Tab-separated table of C-alpha atoms in Angstrom:
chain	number	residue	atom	x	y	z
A	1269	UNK	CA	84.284	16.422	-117.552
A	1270	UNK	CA	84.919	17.738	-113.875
A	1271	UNK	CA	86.093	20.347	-111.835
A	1272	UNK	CA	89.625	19.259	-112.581
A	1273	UNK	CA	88.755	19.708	-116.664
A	1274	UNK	CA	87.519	22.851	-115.976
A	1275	UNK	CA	90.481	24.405	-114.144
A	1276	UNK	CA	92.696	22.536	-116.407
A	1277	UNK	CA	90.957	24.490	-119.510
A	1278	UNK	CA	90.923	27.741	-117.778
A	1279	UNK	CA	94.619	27.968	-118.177
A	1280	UNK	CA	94.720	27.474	-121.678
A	1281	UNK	CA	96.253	30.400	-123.113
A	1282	UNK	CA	93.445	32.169	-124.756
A	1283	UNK	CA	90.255	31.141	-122.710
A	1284	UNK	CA	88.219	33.978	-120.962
A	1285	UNK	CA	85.869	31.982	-119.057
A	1286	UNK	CA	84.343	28.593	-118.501
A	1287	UNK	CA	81.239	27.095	-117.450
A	1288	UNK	CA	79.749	23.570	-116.165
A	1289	UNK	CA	76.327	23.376	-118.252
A	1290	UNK	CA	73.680	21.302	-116.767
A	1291	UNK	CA	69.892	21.042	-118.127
A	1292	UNK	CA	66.479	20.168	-117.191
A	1293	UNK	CA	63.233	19.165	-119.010
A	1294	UNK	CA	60.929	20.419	-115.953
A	1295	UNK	CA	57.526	22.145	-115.889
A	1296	UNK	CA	57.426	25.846	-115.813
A	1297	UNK	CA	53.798	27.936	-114.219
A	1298	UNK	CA	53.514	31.440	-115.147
A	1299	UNK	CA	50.199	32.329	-113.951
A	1300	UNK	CA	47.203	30.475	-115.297
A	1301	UNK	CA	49.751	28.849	-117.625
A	1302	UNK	CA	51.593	26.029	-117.711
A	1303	UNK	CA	54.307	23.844	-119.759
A	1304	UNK	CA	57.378	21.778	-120.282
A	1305	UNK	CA	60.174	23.595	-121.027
A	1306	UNK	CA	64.631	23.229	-121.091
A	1307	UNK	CA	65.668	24.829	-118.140
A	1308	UNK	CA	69.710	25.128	-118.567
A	1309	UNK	CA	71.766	26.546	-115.242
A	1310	UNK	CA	75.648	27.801	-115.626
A	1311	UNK	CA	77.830	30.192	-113.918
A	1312	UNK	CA	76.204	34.125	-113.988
A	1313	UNK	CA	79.235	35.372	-115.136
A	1314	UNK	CA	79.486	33.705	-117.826
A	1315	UNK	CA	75.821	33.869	-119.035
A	1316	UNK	CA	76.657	37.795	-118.684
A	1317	UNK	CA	79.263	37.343	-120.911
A	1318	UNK	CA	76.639	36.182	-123.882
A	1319	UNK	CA	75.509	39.255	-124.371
A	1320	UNK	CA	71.979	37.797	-124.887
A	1321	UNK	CA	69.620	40.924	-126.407
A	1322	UNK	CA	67.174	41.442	-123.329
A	1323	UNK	CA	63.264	42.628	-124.295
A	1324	UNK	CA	62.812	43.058	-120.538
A	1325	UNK	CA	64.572	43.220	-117.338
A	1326	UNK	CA	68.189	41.583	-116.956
A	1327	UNK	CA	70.396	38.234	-115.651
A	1328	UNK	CA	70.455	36.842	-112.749
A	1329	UNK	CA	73.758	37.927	-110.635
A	1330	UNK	CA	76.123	35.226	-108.878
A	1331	UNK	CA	74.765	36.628	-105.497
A	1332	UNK	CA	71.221	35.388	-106.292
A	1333	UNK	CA	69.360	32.556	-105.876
A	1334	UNK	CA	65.843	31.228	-107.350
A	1335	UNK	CA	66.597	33.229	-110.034
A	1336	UNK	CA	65.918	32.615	-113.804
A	1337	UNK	CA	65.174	34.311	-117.525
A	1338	UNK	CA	62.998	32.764	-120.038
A	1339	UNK	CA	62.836	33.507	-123.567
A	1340	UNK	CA	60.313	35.616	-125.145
A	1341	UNK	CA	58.422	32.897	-126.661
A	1342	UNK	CA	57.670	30.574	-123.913
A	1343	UNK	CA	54.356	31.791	-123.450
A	1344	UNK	CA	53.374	29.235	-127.231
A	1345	UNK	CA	54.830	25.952	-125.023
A	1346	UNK	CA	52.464	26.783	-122.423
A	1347	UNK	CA	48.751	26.192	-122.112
A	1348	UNK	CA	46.235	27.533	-119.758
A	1349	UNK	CA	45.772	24.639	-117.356
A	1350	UNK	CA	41.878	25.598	-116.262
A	1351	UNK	CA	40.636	25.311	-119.947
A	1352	UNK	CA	43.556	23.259	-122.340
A	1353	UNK	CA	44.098	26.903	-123.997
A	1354	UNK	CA	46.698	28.031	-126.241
A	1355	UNK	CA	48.159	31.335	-126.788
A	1356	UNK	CA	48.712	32.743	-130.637
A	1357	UNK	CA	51.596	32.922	-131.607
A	1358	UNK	CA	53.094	36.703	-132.125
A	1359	UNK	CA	56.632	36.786	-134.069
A	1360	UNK	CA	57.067	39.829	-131.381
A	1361	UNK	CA	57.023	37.796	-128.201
A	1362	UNK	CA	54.034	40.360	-126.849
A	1363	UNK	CA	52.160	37.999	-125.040
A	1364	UNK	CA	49.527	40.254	-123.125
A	1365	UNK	CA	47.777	37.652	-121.119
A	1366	UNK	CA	50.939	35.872	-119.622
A	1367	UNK	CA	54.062	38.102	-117.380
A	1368	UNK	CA	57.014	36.743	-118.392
A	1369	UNK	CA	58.438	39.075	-115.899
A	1370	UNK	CA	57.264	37.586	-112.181
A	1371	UNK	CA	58.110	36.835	-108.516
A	1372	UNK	CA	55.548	33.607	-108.620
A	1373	UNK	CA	57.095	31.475	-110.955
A	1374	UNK	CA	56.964	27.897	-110.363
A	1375	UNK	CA	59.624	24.584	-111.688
A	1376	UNK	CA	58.253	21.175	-110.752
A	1377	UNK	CA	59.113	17.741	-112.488
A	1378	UNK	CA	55.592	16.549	-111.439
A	1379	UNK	CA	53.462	16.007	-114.695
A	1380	UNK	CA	50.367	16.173	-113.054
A	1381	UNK	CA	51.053	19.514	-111.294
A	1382	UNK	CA	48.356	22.227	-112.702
A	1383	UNK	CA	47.313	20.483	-116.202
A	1384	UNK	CA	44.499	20.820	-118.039
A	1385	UNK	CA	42.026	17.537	-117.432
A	1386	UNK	CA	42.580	17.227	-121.521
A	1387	UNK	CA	45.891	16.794	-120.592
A	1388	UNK	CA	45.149	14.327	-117.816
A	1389	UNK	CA	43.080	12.473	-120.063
A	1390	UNK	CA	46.140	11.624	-122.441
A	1391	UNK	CA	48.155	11.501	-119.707
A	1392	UNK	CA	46.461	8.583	-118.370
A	1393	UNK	CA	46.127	6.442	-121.257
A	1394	UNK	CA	50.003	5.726	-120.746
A	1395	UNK	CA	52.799	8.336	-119.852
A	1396	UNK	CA	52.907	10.396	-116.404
A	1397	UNK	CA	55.040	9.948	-113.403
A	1398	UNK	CA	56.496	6.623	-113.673
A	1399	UNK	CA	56.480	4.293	-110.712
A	1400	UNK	CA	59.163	3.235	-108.365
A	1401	UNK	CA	60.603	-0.537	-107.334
A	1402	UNK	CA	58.024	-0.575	-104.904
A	1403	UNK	CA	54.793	0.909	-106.967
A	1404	UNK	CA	54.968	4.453	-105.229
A	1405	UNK	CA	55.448	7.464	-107.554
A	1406	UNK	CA	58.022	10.295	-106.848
A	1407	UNK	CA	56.502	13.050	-104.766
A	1408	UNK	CA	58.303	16.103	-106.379
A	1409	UNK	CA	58.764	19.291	-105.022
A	1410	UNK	CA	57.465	22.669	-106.791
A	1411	UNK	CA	59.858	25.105	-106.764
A	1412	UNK	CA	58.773	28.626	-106.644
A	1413	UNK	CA	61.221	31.187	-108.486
A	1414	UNK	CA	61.477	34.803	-109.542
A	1415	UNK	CA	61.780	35.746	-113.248
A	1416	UNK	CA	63.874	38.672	-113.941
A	1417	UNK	CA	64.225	38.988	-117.387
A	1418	UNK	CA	62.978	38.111	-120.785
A	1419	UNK	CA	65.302	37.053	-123.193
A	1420	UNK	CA	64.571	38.819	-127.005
A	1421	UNK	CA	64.008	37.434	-130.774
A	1422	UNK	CA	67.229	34.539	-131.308
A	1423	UNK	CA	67.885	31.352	-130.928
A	1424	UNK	CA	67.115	31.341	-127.134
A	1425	UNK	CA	63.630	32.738	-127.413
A	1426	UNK	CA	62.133	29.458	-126.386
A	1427	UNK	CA	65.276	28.735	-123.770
A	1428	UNK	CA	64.983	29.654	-119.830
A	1429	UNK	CA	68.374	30.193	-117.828
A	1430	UNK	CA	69.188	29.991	-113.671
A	1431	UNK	CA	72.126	29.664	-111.748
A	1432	UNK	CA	74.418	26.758	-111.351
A	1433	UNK	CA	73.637	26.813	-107.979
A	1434	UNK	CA	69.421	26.898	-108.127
A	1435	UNK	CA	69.186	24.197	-110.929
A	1436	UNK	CA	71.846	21.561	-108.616
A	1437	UNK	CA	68.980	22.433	-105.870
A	1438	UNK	CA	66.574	21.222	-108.101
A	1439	UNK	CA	68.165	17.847	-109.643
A	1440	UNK	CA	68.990	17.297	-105.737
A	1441	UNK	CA	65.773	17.448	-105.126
A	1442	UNK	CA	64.203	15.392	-107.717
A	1443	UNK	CA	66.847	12.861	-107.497
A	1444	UNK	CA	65.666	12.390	-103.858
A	1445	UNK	CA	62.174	11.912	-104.768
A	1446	UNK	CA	62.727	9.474	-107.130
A	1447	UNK	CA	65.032	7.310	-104.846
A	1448	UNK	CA	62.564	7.573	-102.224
A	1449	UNK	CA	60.263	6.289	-104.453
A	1450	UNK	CA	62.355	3.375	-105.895
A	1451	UNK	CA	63.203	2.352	-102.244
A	1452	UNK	CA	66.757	2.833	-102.999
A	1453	UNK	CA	67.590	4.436	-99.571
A	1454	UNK	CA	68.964	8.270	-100.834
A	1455	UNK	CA	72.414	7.572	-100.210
A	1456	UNK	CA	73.916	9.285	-103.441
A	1457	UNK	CA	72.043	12.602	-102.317
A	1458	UNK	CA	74.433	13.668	-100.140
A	1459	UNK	CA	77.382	12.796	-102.814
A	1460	UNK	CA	78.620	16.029	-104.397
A	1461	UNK	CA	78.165	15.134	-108.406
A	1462	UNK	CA	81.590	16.524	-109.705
A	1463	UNK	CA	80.966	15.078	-113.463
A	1464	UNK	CA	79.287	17.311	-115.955
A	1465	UNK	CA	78.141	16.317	-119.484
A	1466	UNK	CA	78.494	19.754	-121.316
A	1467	UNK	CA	80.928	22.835	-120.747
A	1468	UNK	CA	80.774	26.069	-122.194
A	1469	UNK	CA	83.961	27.883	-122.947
A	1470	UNK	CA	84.027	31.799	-123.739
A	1471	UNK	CA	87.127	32.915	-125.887
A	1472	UNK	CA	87.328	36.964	-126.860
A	1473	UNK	CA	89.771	36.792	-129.298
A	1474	UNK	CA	88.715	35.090	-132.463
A	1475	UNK	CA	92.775	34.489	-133.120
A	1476	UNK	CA	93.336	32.129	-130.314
A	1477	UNK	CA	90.454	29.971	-131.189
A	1478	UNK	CA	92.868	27.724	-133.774
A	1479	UNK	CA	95.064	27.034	-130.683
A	1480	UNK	CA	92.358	26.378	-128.342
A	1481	UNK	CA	90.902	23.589	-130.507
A	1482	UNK	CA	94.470	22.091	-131.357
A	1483	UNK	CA	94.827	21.961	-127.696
A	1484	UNK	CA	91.355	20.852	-126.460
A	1485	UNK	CA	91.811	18.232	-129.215
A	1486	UNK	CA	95.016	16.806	-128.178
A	1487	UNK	CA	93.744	16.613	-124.669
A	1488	UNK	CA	90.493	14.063	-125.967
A	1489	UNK	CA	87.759	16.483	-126.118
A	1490	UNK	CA	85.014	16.083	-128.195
A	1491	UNK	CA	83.672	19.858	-129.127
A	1492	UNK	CA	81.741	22.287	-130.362
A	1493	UNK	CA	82.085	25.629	-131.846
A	1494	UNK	CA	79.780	28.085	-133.333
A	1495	UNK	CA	82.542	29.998	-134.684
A	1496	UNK	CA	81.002	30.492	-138.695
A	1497	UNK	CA	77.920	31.841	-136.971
A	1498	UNK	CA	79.110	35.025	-134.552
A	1499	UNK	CA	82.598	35.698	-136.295
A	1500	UNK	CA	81.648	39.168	-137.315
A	1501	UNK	CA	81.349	39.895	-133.512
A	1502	UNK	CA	84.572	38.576	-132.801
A	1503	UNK	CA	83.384	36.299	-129.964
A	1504	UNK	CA	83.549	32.653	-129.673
A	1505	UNK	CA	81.901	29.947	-127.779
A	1506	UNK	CA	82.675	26.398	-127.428
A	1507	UNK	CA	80.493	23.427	-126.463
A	1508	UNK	CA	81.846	20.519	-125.012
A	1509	UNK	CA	80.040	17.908	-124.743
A	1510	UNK	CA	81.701	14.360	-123.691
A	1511	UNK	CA	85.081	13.797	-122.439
A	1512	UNK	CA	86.975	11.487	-124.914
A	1513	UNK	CA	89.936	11.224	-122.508
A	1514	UNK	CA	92.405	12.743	-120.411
Protein backbone atom coordinates (compact mmCIF):
# COMPACT_ATOMS: atom_id res chain seq x y z
CA UNK A 1 0.00 0.00 0.00
CA UNK A 2 1.44 3.40 -1.42
CA UNK A 3 0.75 6.48 -2.96
CA UNK A 4 0.42 4.68 -6.26
CA UNK A 5 -2.52 2.26 -4.49
CA UNK A 6 -4.09 5.12 -3.37
CA UNK A 7 -4.47 7.05 -6.64
CA UNK A 8 -5.04 3.84 -8.33
CA UNK A 9 -8.24 3.28 -5.89
CA UNK A 10 -9.39 6.77 -6.18
CA UNK A 11 -10.46 6.11 -9.69
CA UNK A 12 -12.49 3.29 -9.01
CA UNK A 13 -15.82 4.11 -10.12
CA UNK A 14 -17.72 4.60 -6.98
CA UNK A 15 -15.05 5.78 -4.35
CA UNK A 16 -15.55 9.29 -2.70
CA UNK A 17 -12.43 9.57 -0.88
CA UNK A 18 -9.36 7.82 0.41
CA UNK A 19 -7.05 7.97 3.17
CA UNK A 20 -3.40 6.63 4.26
CA UNK A 21 -4.09 5.53 8.05
CA UNK A 22 -1.14 5.51 10.26
CA UNK A 23 -1.23 4.93 14.25
CA UNK A 24 0.61 5.48 17.34
CA UNK A 25 0.66 3.98 20.89
CA UNK A 26 2.22 7.33 22.48
CA UNK A 27 1.61 9.08 25.82
CA UNK A 28 -0.97 11.73 25.97
CA UNK A 29 -0.76 14.84 29.19
CA UNK A 30 -3.85 16.68 29.75
CA UNK A 31 -3.11 18.62 32.73
CA UNK A 32 -2.18 16.82 35.91
CA UNK A 33 -3.03 13.68 33.92
CA UNK A 34 -1.38 11.39 32.09
CA UNK A 35 -1.67 8.03 29.86
CA UNK A 36 -1.07 5.77 26.94
CA UNK A 37 -3.36 6.10 24.42
CA UNK A 38 -3.90 5.15 20.08
CA UNK A 39 -3.23 8.18 18.44
CA UNK A 40 -4.42 7.50 14.61
CA UNK A 41 -3.54 10.52 11.89
CA UNK A 42 -5.36 10.56 8.22
CA UNK A 43 -6.29 13.11 5.76
CA UNK A 44 -8.87 16.04 7.44
CA UNK A 45 -11.06 15.66 4.77
CA UNK A 46 -11.73 12.57 5.10
CA UNK A 47 -12.04 12.38 8.94
CA UNK A 48 -14.76 15.24 8.13
CA UNK A 49 -16.39 12.99 6.08
CA UNK A 50 -17.12 10.48 9.28
CA UNK A 51 -19.46 12.45 10.56
CA UNK A 52 -18.16 11.58 14.08
CA UNK A 53 -21.02 13.05 16.78
CA UNK A 54 -18.89 15.92 18.49
CA UNK A 55 -19.72 16.65 22.54
CA UNK A 56 -17.41 19.65 22.14
CA UNK A 57 -15.66 21.75 19.72
CA UNK A 58 -14.85 20.34 16.07
CA UNK A 59 -11.95 18.59 13.56
CA UNK A 60 -8.99 19.65 12.82
CA UNK A 61 -8.91 21.40 9.15
CA UNK A 62 -6.19 20.40 6.40
CA UNK A 63 -4.67 23.95 6.99
CA UNK A 64 -3.71 23.05 10.59
CA UNK A 65 -1.09 21.63 12.25
CA UNK A 66 -0.53 20.19 15.98
CA UNK A 67 -3.91 19.59 15.89
CA UNK A 68 -5.91 16.62 17.39
CA UNK A 69 -9.51 15.31 18.98
CA UNK A 70 -9.73 12.79 21.64
CA UNK A 71 -12.63 10.85 22.60
CA UNK A 72 -14.77 11.59 25.46
CA UNK A 73 -13.53 8.91 27.58
CA UNK A 74 -9.88 9.32 27.65
CA UNK A 75 -9.87 10.98 30.80
CA UNK A 76 -10.43 6.69 32.55
CA UNK A 77 -6.83 5.73 30.57
CA UNK A 78 -5.26 8.48 32.31
CA UNK A 79 -3.99 8.83 35.85
CA UNK A 80 -2.93 11.79 37.80
CA UNK A 81 0.85 11.52 37.65
CA UNK A 82 1.57 13.52 41.22
CA UNK A 83 -0.51 10.92 43.25
CA UNK A 84 -1.16 7.39 40.90
CA UNK A 85 -4.98 8.69 40.82
CA UNK A 86 -7.75 7.52 38.81
CA UNK A 87 -10.74 9.23 37.58
CA UNK A 88 -14.45 7.43 37.93
CA UNK A 89 -15.73 6.46 35.34
CA UNK A 90 -19.04 8.51 34.08
CA UNK A 91 -21.02 6.69 31.07
CA UNK A 92 -21.45 10.63 30.11
CA UNK A 93 -17.84 11.45 29.39
CA UNK A 94 -18.25 14.63 32.06
CA UNK A 95 -15.01 14.52 33.43
CA UNK A 96 -14.88 17.82 35.61
CA UNK A 97 -11.36 17.67 36.81
CA UNK A 98 -9.61 17.01 33.36
CA UNK A 99 -10.23 19.68 29.86
CA UNK A 100 -10.44 17.59 27.18
CA UNK A 101 -10.67 20.76 25.28
CA UNK A 102 -6.88 22.50 25.56
CA UNK A 103 -4.01 24.42 23.90
CA UNK A 104 -1.33 22.47 26.35
CA UNK A 105 -1.65 19.12 25.32
CA UNK A 106 1.33 17.05 25.24
CA UNK A 107 2.35 13.42 22.88
CA UNK A 108 5.66 11.90 23.93
CA UNK A 109 6.80 8.16 23.41
CA UNK A 110 8.96 8.58 26.58
CA UNK A 111 7.51 6.23 29.38
CA UNK A 112 9.03 7.95 32.03
CA UNK A 113 7.72 11.42 31.04
CA UNK A 114 5.28 12.72 34.04
CA UNK A 115 4.34 9.20 35.80
CA UNK A 116 3.34 8.56 38.96
CA UNK A 117 6.52 7.06 41.17
CA UNK A 118 3.88 3.89 41.54
CA UNK A 119 4.25 3.76 38.10
CA UNK A 120 8.02 4.09 38.14
CA UNK A 121 8.18 1.52 40.62
CA UNK A 122 6.66 -1.18 38.16
CA UNK A 123 8.25 0.35 35.58
CA UNK A 124 11.54 -0.50 36.87
CA UNK A 125 11.17 -3.97 37.80
CA UNK A 126 11.37 -4.68 33.89
CA UNK A 127 9.62 -2.64 31.02
CA UNK A 128 10.46 1.20 30.19
CA UNK A 129 12.45 2.67 27.43
CA UNK A 130 14.40 -0.05 26.00
CA UNK A 131 18.07 0.40 25.30
CA UNK A 132 19.96 0.92 22.14
CA UNK A 133 23.11 -1.21 20.43
CA UNK A 134 25.23 0.85 22.39
CA UNK A 135 23.32 0.91 26.03
CA UNK A 136 21.93 4.58 25.55
CA UNK A 137 18.12 4.98 25.66
CA UNK A 138 16.13 7.07 23.06
CA UNK A 139 15.83 10.68 24.13
CA UNK A 140 12.24 11.42 22.80
CA UNK A 141 10.80 14.53 22.11
CA UNK A 142 7.41 15.83 23.84
CA UNK A 143 5.27 17.20 21.56
CA UNK A 144 3.02 19.90 22.66
CA UNK A 145 -0.48 20.04 20.74
CA UNK A 146 -3.83 21.79 20.80
CA UNK A 147 -7.06 19.80 21.36
CA UNK A 148 -9.98 21.05 19.54
CA UNK A 149 -12.60 18.81 19.98
CA UNK A 150 -14.06 16.00 21.93
CA UNK A 151 -15.33 13.23 20.19
CA UNK A 152 -19.05 11.90 21.79
CA UNK A 153 -20.52 8.37 23.16
CA UNK A 154 -19.36 5.50 20.08
CA UNK A 155 -16.93 3.45 19.29
CA UNK A 156 -14.22 6.21 19.19
CA UNK A 157 -14.82 7.50 22.68
CA UNK A 158 -11.52 6.15 23.84
CA UNK A 159 -9.77 7.02 20.17
CA UNK A 160 -7.71 10.47 19.59
CA UNK A 161 -7.32 11.75 15.85
CA UNK A 162 -4.50 14.40 14.12
CA UNK A 163 -3.47 15.09 10.82
CA UNK A 164 -1.51 13.01 8.44
CA UNK A 165 0.87 15.52 8.44
CA UNK A 166 1.43 16.10 12.58
CA UNK A 167 1.51 12.28 13.39
CA UNK A 168 4.50 11.67 10.22
CA UNK A 169 6.23 14.63 12.41
CA UNK A 170 6.00 12.57 15.23
CA UNK A 171 7.10 8.90 13.96
CA UNK A 172 9.99 11.13 12.27
CA UNK A 173 10.85 12.14 15.27
CA UNK A 174 10.84 9.12 17.34
CA UNK A 175 12.34 7.12 14.66
CA UNK A 176 15.35 9.51 14.98
CA UNK A 177 15.67 9.05 18.58
CA UNK A 178 15.72 5.61 18.52
CA UNK A 179 18.42 5.37 15.72
CA UNK A 180 20.43 7.75 17.54
CA UNK A 181 20.24 5.63 20.25
CA UNK A 182 20.99 2.28 18.48
CA UNK A 183 24.05 4.00 16.81
CA UNK A 184 22.58 3.28 13.53
CA UNK A 185 23.61 6.68 11.98
CA UNK A 186 19.78 8.27 11.00
CA UNK A 187 20.11 7.72 7.49
CA UNK A 188 16.44 6.43 6.79
CA UNK A 189 15.15 9.81 8.43
CA UNK A 190 15.45 11.73 5.63
CA UNK A 191 13.76 8.81 3.34
CA UNK A 192 10.16 9.78 2.56
CA UNK A 193 8.16 6.41 3.88
CA UNK A 194 5.70 5.97 0.87
CA UNK A 195 4.30 2.41 2.29
CA UNK A 196 1.30 2.47 4.53
CA UNK A 197 -0.18 -0.53 6.42
CA UNK A 198 -3.94 0.54 6.56
CA UNK A 199 -6.18 2.73 4.12
CA UNK A 200 -9.45 3.99 4.66
CA UNK A 201 -11.80 4.27 1.76
CA UNK A 202 -15.15 6.43 1.96
CA UNK A 203 -17.93 5.25 -0.55
CA UNK A 204 -21.53 7.37 -0.45
CA UNK A 205 -23.47 5.18 -2.28
CA UNK A 206 -24.21 1.93 -0.58
CA UNK A 207 -24.93 0.46 -4.40
CA UNK A 208 -21.43 0.69 -5.63
CA UNK A 209 -19.99 -1.00 -2.67
CA UNK A 210 -20.54 -4.74 -4.49
CA UNK A 211 -18.33 -3.38 -7.33
CA UNK A 212 -15.81 -1.80 -5.24
CA UNK A 213 -15.03 -5.05 -3.39
CA UNK A 214 -15.15 -7.21 -6.71
CA UNK A 215 -12.64 -4.79 -7.88
CA UNK A 216 -10.41 -4.19 -4.80
CA UNK A 217 -10.48 -8.01 -4.68
CA UNK A 218 -9.31 -8.75 -8.06
CA UNK A 219 -6.57 -6.24 -7.61
CA UNK A 220 -5.07 -8.45 -4.21
CA UNK A 221 -6.44 -6.47 -1.46
CA UNK A 222 -7.09 -7.80 1.67
CA UNK A 223 -10.19 -5.62 3.27
CA UNK A 224 -12.43 -4.51 5.48
CA UNK A 225 -15.89 -3.27 5.54
CA UNK A 226 -18.26 -2.26 8.17
CA UNK A 227 -21.02 -2.28 5.83
CA UNK A 228 -23.82 -4.52 8.24
CA UNK A 229 -23.09 -1.92 10.88
CA UNK A 230 -23.94 1.83 9.24
CA UNK A 231 -26.20 0.57 6.25
CA UNK A 232 -29.21 2.41 7.48
CA UNK A 233 -27.10 5.63 6.93
CA UNK A 234 -26.23 4.73 3.60
CA UNK A 235 -22.48 5.31 4.08
CA UNK A 236 -19.70 2.94 3.77
CA UNK A 237 -16.20 2.62 4.90
CA UNK A 238 -13.55 0.28 3.99
CA UNK A 239 -10.40 -0.80 5.84
CA UNK A 240 -7.56 -2.01 4.14
CA UNK A 241 -5.20 -3.38 5.78
CA UNK A 242 -2.24 -5.36 3.85
CA UNK A 243 -1.57 -5.37 0.27
CA UNK A 244 -1.91 -9.00 -1.07
CA UNK A 245 -0.60 -7.93 -4.50
CA UNK A 246 -0.69 -5.76 -7.35
Amino acid sequence: LNDDAIKSIKEINGVTSVTPVKRLSTRIILGDYSGDINLTGMDPEFFEKMNLEFKKGRAFSASEKNKIVVGSQIPIMLEKYKTGEYVNYDPDGNYKDIKLISTKVEITKDPDYKISSQRKRMMSSGSGISAGENGNTPKYEIFRLESVGVISKDSFAYDAFTSLKTIDEIIKSNTKAENEASNSGGGQNNQKNLDYEEISIYVDNIEKVEDISTTLRESGYQFYSIMDEIKQTQKMFFMIQAALGG
